[in-house]
Coordinates of C-alpha atoms and ligand atoms in Angstrom, one line a residue:
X1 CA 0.0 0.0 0.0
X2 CA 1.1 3.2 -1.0
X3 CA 2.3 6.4 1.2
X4 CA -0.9 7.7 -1.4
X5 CA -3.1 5.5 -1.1
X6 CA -3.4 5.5 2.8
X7 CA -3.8 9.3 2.8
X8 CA -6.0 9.5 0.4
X9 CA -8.9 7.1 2.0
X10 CA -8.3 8.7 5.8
X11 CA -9.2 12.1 5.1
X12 CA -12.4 10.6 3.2
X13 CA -13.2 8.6 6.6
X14 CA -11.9 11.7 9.0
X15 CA -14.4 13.7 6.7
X16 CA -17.0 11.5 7.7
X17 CA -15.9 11.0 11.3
X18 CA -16.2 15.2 11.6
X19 CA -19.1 15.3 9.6
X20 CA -21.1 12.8 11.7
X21 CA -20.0 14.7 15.1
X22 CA -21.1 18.3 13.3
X23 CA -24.2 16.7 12.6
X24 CA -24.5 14.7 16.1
X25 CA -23.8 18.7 17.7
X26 CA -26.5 19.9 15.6
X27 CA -28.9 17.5 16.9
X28 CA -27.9 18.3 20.3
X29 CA -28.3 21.9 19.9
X30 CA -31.5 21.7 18.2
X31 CA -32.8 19.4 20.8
X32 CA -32.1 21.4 24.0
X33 CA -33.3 24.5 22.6
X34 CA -36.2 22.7 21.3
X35 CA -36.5 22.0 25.1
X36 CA -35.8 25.7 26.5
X37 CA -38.5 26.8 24.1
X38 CA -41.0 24.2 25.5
X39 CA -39.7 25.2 28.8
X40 CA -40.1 29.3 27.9
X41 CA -43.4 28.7 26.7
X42 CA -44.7 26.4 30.0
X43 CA -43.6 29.3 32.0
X44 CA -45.3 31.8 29.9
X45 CA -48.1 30.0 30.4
X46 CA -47.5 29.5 33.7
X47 CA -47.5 33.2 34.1
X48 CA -50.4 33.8 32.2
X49 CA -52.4 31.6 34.8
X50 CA -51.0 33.4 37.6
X51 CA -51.6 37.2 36.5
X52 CA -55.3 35.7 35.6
X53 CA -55.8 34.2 39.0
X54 CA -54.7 37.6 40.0
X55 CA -56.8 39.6 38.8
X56 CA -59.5 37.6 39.6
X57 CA -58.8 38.1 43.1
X58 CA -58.5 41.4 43.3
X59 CA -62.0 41.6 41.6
X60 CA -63.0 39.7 44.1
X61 CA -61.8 42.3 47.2
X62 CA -63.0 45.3 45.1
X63 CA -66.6 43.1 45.6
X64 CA -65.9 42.1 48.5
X65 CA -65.2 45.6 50.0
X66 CA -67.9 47.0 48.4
X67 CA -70.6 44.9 50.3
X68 CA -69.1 45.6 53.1
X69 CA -68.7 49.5 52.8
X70 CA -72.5 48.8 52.0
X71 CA -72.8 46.9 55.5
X72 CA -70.5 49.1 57.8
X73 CA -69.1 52.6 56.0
X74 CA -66.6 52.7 58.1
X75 CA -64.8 49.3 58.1
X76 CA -62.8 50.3 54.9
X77 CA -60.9 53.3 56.3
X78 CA -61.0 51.4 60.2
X79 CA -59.1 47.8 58.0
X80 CA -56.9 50.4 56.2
X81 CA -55.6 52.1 59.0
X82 CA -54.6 49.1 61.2
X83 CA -53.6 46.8 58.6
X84 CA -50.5 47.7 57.1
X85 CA -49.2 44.6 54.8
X86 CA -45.4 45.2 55.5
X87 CA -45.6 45.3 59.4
X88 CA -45.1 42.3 61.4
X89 CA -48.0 41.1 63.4
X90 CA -47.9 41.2 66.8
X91 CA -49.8 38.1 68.9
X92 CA -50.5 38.8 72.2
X93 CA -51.3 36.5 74.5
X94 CA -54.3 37.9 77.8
X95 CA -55.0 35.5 80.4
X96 CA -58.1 36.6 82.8
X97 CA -60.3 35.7 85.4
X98 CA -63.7 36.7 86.2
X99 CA -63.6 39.4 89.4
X100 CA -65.1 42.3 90.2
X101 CA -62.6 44.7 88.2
X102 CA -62.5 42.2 85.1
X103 CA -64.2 44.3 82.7
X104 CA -63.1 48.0 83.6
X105 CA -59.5 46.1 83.7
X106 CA -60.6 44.4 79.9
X107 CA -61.9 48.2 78.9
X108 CA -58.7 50.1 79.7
X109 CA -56.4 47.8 77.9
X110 CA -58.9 47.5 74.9
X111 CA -58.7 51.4 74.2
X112 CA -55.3 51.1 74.4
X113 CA -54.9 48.3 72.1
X114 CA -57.2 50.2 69.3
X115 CA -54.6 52.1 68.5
X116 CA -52.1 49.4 67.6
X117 CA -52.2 48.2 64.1
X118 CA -51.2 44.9 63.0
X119 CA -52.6 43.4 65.9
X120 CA -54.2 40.2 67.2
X121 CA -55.4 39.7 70.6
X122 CA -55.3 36.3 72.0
X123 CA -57.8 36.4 75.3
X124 CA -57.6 33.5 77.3
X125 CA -60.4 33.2 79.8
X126 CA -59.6 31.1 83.2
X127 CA -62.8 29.1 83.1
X128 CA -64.7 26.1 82.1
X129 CA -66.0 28.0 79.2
X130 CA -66.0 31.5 77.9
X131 CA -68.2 33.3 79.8
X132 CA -71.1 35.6 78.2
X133 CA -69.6 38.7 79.5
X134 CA -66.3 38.7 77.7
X135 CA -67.5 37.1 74.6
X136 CA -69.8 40.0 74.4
X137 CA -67.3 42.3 75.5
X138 CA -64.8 41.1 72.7
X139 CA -67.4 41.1 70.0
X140 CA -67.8 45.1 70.7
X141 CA -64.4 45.7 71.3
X142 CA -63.1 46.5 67.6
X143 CA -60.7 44.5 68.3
X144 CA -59.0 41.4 65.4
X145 CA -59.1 38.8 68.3
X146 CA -59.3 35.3 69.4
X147 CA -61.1 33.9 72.1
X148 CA -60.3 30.7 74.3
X149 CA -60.7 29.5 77.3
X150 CA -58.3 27.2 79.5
X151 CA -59.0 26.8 83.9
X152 CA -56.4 26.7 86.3
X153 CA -56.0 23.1 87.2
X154 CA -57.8 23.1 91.0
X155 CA -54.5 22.0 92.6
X156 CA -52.6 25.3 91.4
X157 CA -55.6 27.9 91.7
X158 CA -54.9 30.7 94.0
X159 CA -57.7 30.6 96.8
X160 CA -59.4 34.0 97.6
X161 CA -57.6 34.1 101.1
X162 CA -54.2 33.3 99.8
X163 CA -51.2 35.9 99.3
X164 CA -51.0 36.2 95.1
X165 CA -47.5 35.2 95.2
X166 CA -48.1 31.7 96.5
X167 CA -48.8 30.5 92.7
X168 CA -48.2 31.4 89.6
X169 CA -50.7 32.8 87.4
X170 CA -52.1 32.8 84.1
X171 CA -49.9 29.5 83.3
X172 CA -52.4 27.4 81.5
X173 CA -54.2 30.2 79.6
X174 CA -50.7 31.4 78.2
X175 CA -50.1 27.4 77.2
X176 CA -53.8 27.3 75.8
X177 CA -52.6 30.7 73.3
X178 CA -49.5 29.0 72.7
X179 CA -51.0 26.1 71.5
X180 CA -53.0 28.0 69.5
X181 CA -50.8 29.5 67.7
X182 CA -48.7 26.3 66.9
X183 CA -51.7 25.4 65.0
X184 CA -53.3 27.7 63.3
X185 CA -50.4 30.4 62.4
X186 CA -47.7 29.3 59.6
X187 CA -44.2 28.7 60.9
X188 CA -42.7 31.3 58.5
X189 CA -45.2 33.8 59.9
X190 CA -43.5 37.3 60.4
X191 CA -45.1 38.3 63.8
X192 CA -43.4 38.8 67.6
X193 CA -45.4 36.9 70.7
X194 CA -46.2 39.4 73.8
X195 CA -47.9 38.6 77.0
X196 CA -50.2 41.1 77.9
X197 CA -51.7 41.4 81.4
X198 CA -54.7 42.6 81.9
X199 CA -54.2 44.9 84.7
X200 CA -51.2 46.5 83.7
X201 CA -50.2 49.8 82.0
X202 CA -48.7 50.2 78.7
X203 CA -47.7 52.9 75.9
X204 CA -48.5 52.8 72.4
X205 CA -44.8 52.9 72.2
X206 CA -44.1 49.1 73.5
X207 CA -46.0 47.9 70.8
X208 CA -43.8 49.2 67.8
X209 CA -41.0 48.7 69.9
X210 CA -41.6 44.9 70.2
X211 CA -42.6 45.1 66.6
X212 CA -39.1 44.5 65.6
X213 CA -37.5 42.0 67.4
X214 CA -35.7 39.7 65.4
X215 CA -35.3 36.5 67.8
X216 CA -35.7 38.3 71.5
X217 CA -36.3 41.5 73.2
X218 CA -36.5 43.0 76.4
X219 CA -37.0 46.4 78.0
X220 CA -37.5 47.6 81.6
X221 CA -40.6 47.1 83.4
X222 CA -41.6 50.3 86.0
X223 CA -43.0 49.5 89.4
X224 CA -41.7 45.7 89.5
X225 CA -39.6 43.8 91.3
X226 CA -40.1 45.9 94.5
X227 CA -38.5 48.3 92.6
X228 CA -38.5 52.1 90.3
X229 CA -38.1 49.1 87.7
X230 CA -36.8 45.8 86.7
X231 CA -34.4 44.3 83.8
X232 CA -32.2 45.6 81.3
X233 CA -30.3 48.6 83.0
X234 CA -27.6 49.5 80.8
X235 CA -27.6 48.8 77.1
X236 CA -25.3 49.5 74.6
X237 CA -25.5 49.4 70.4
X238 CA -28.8 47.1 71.1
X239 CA -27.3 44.9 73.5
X240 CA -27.8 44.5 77.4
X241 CA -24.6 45.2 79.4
X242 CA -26.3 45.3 82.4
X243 CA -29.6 43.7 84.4
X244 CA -31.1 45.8 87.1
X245 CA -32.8 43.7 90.0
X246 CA -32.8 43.5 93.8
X247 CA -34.6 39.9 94.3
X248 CA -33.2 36.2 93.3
X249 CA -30.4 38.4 90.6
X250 CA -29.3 35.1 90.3
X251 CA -32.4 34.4 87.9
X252 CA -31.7 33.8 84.2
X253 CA -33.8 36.6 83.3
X254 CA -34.4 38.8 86.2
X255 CA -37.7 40.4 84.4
X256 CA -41.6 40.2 84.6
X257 CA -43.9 39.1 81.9
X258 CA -44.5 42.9 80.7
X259 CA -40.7 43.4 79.8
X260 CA -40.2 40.4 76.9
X261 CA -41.4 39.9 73.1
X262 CA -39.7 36.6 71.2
X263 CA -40.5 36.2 67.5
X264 CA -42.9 33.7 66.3
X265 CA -40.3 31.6 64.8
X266 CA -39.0 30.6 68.2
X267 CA -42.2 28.5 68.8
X268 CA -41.8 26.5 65.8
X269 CA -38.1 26.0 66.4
X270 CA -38.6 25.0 70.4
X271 CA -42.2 23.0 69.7
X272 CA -42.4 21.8 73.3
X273 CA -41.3 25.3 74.8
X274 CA -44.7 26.4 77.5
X275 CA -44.8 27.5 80.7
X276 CA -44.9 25.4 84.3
X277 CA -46.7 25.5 87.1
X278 CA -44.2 23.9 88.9
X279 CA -41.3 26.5 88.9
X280 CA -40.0 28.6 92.2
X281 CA -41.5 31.6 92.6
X282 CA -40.1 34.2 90.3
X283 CA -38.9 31.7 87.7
X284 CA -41.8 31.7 85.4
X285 CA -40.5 33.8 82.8
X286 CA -36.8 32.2 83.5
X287 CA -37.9 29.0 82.7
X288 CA -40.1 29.6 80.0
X289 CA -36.9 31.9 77.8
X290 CA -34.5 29.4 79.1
X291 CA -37.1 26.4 77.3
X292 CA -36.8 28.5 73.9
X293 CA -32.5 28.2 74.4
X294 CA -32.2 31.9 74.8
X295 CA -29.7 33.4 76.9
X296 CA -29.4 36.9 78.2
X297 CA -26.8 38.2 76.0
X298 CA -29.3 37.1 73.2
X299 CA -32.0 39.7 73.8
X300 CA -32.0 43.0 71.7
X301 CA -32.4 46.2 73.8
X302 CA -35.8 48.1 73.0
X303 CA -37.0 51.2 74.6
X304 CA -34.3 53.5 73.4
X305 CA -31.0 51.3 74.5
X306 CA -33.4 50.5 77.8
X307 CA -33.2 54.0 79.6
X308 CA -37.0 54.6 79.3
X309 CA -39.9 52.7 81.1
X310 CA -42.6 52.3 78.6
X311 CA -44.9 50.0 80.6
X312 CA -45.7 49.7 84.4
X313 CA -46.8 46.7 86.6
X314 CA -49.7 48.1 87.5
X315 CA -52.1 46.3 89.6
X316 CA -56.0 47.4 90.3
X317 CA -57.3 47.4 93.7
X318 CA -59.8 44.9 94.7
X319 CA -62.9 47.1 95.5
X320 CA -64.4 46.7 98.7
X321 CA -67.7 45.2 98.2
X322 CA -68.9 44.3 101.4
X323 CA -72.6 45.7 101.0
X324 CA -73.1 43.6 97.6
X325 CA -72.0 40.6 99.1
X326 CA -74.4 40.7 101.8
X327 CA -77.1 41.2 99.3
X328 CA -75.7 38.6 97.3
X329 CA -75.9 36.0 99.8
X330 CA -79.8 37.1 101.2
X331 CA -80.5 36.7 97.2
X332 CA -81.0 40.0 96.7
X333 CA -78.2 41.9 94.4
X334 CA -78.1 45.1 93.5
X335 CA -79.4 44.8 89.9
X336 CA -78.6 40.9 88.7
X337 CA -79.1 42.5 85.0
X338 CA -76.8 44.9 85.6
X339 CA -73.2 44.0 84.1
X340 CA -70.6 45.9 86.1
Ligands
UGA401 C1 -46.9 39.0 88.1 C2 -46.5 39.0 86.6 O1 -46.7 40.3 86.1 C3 -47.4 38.0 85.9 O2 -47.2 38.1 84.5 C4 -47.2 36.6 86.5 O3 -48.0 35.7 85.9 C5 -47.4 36.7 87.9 O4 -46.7 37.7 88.6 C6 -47.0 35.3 88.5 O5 -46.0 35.2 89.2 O6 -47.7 34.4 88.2 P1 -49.3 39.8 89.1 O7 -49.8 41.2 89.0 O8 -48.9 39.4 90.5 O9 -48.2 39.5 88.1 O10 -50.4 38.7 88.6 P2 -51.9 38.9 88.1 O11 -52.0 40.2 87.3 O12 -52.8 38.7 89.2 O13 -52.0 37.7 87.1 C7 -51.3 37.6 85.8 C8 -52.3 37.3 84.7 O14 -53.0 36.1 85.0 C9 -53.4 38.4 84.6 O15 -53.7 38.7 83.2 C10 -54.6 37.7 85.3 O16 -55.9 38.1 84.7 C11 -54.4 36.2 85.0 N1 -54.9 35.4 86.1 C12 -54.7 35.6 87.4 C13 -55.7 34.3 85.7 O17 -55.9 34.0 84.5 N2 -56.2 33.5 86.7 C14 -56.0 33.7 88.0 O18 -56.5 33.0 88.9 C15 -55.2 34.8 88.4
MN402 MN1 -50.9 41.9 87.4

């Protein structure tokens, strides 16, 4: 075989080698962008669907707030004004107890909480069931809220005779809210957990305060702690450097109920996370941070670097009722109709 021969049949069969691949690449380029295309188009259409969908909603609210400017003309500019879409909700969680001072305690704290927007009120009643006088007063109260009820297990229930500090309070209505909102909120939901008292006073302030915390928060409380106030006392660049506190210092968090605000997140991270009745006294919001694995150095400062009180620990005094009682027991009250 010739030097010739053999070069002039491998360039024919290189020819056809290259030709083949050329052709095999323009198969495979044609194919994939075949595929893109389908791809482009699904998501077009995918679009289309969406921005339809869309619009159809919208129709719907236009409709929908429509009827009910028809219904109540006011609702429109009331929704408006207290729902603002990019604001984090805040959930707080009430416990309360029927006494004497229930509903002038439940009225203070409502006009207070009508000027908070992006708010949901969690009410947990201490009874059997909820009792007509706070459904009706929730139902008038203007209020976006939810209403449960959860009693005090017999063996941890203060008795009318007992010093308040013997027991903890307003355990299994804040487990009863908690629960709640394990179950019916999203975990991703963008919102920060409060618990509200019912007897004590607070600024519009807290609220947007609290509003946001990122994992933690705490601020001072005034009048606690047998003190001008109680927790943070010197903060720095959003950070607590300093915890002011006469009693038990040693505590993990040396602060009452009205001077903490965790994000929602926390719950769905920490699902088992409640409080206890079985804690020492002045522990029960110790254990209950300490149960979500926060620490003190994790809680963000509020209340401008904590040198301003912007809620008390308040606490109403029991009226003295002697007269009614009397009447009470002969059968005879003042006015049975009349709710006070
Ligand atoms: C202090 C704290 O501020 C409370 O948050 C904490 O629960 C309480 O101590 C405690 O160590 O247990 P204090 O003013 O002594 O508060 O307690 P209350 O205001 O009498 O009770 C706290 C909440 O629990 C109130 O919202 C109250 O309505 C509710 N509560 C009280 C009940 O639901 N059932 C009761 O039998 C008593
Ligand atoms: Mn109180």
């Amino acid at each position: 075989m010739s030097y010739y021969r053999v070069f002039a049949v491998k360039p024919m069969r290189l020819l056809l080698i290259v030709n083949a691949v050329v052709f095999m690449i323009w198969i495979f380029i044609l194919f994939t962008n075949f595929n893109n295309s389908e791809d482009k188009t699904s998501h077009i259409e995918e679009y289309e669907q969406k921005t339809l969908a869309l619009a159809q909603s919208e129709r719907r609210i236009i409709k929908l707030k429509q009827s009910l400017k028809n219904r109540y003309p006011n609702a429109i500019d009331y929704i408006d004004a207290h729902v603002k879409r990019d604001l984090p909700t805040i959930y707080a969680i009430t416990p309360t107890y029927a006494r004497w001072t229930q509903k002038a305690d439940l009225t203070r704290l409502a006009q207070t909480l009508l000027h908070v927007p992006n708010f949901r009120w969690i009410v947990v009643e201490d009874s059997d069931t909820k009792t007509p006088l706070v459904t009706r007063f929730l139902k008038f109260s203007g209020l976006q809220y939810t209403h449960l009820n959860a009693k005090t297990d017999i063996n941890f229930k203060l008795k009318s005779t007992d010093p308040n500090w013997l027991l903890p309070r307003g355990v299994s209505q804040r487990n009863e809210g908690l629960r709640w909102i394990r179950e019916n909120l999203p975990a991703n939901t963008d919102g920060v957990l409060y618990f509200l008292d019912d007897d004590n006073t607070y600024t519009l302030q807290i609220f947007e305060e609290m509003r946001t915390t990122e994992v933690a928060s705490a601020w001072p409380v005034g009048l606690s702690g047998a003190l001008k106030f109680e927790g943070p006392g010197k903060c720095e660049n959003g950070k607590v450097l300093e915890w002011y506190t006469a009693w038990k210092p040693e505590r993990p968090f040396p602060i009452d109920m009205a001077g903490f605000a965790v994000h929602i997140k926390l719950l769905f991270q920490h699902p088992k996370a409640q409080y206890s009745n079985s804690v020492p006294r002045g522990y029960l919001e110790s254990d209950f941070l300490t149960g979500l694995k926060l620490q003190r150095q994790d809680m963000e400062a509020k209340a401008n670097e904590c040198s301003e009180v912007l809620v008390w620990h308040t606490r109403t005094e029991k009226p003295k009722m002697k007269h009614e009682e009397a009447l009470i027991k002969q059968g005879k009250s003042s006015n049975s109709k009349m709710e006070v």
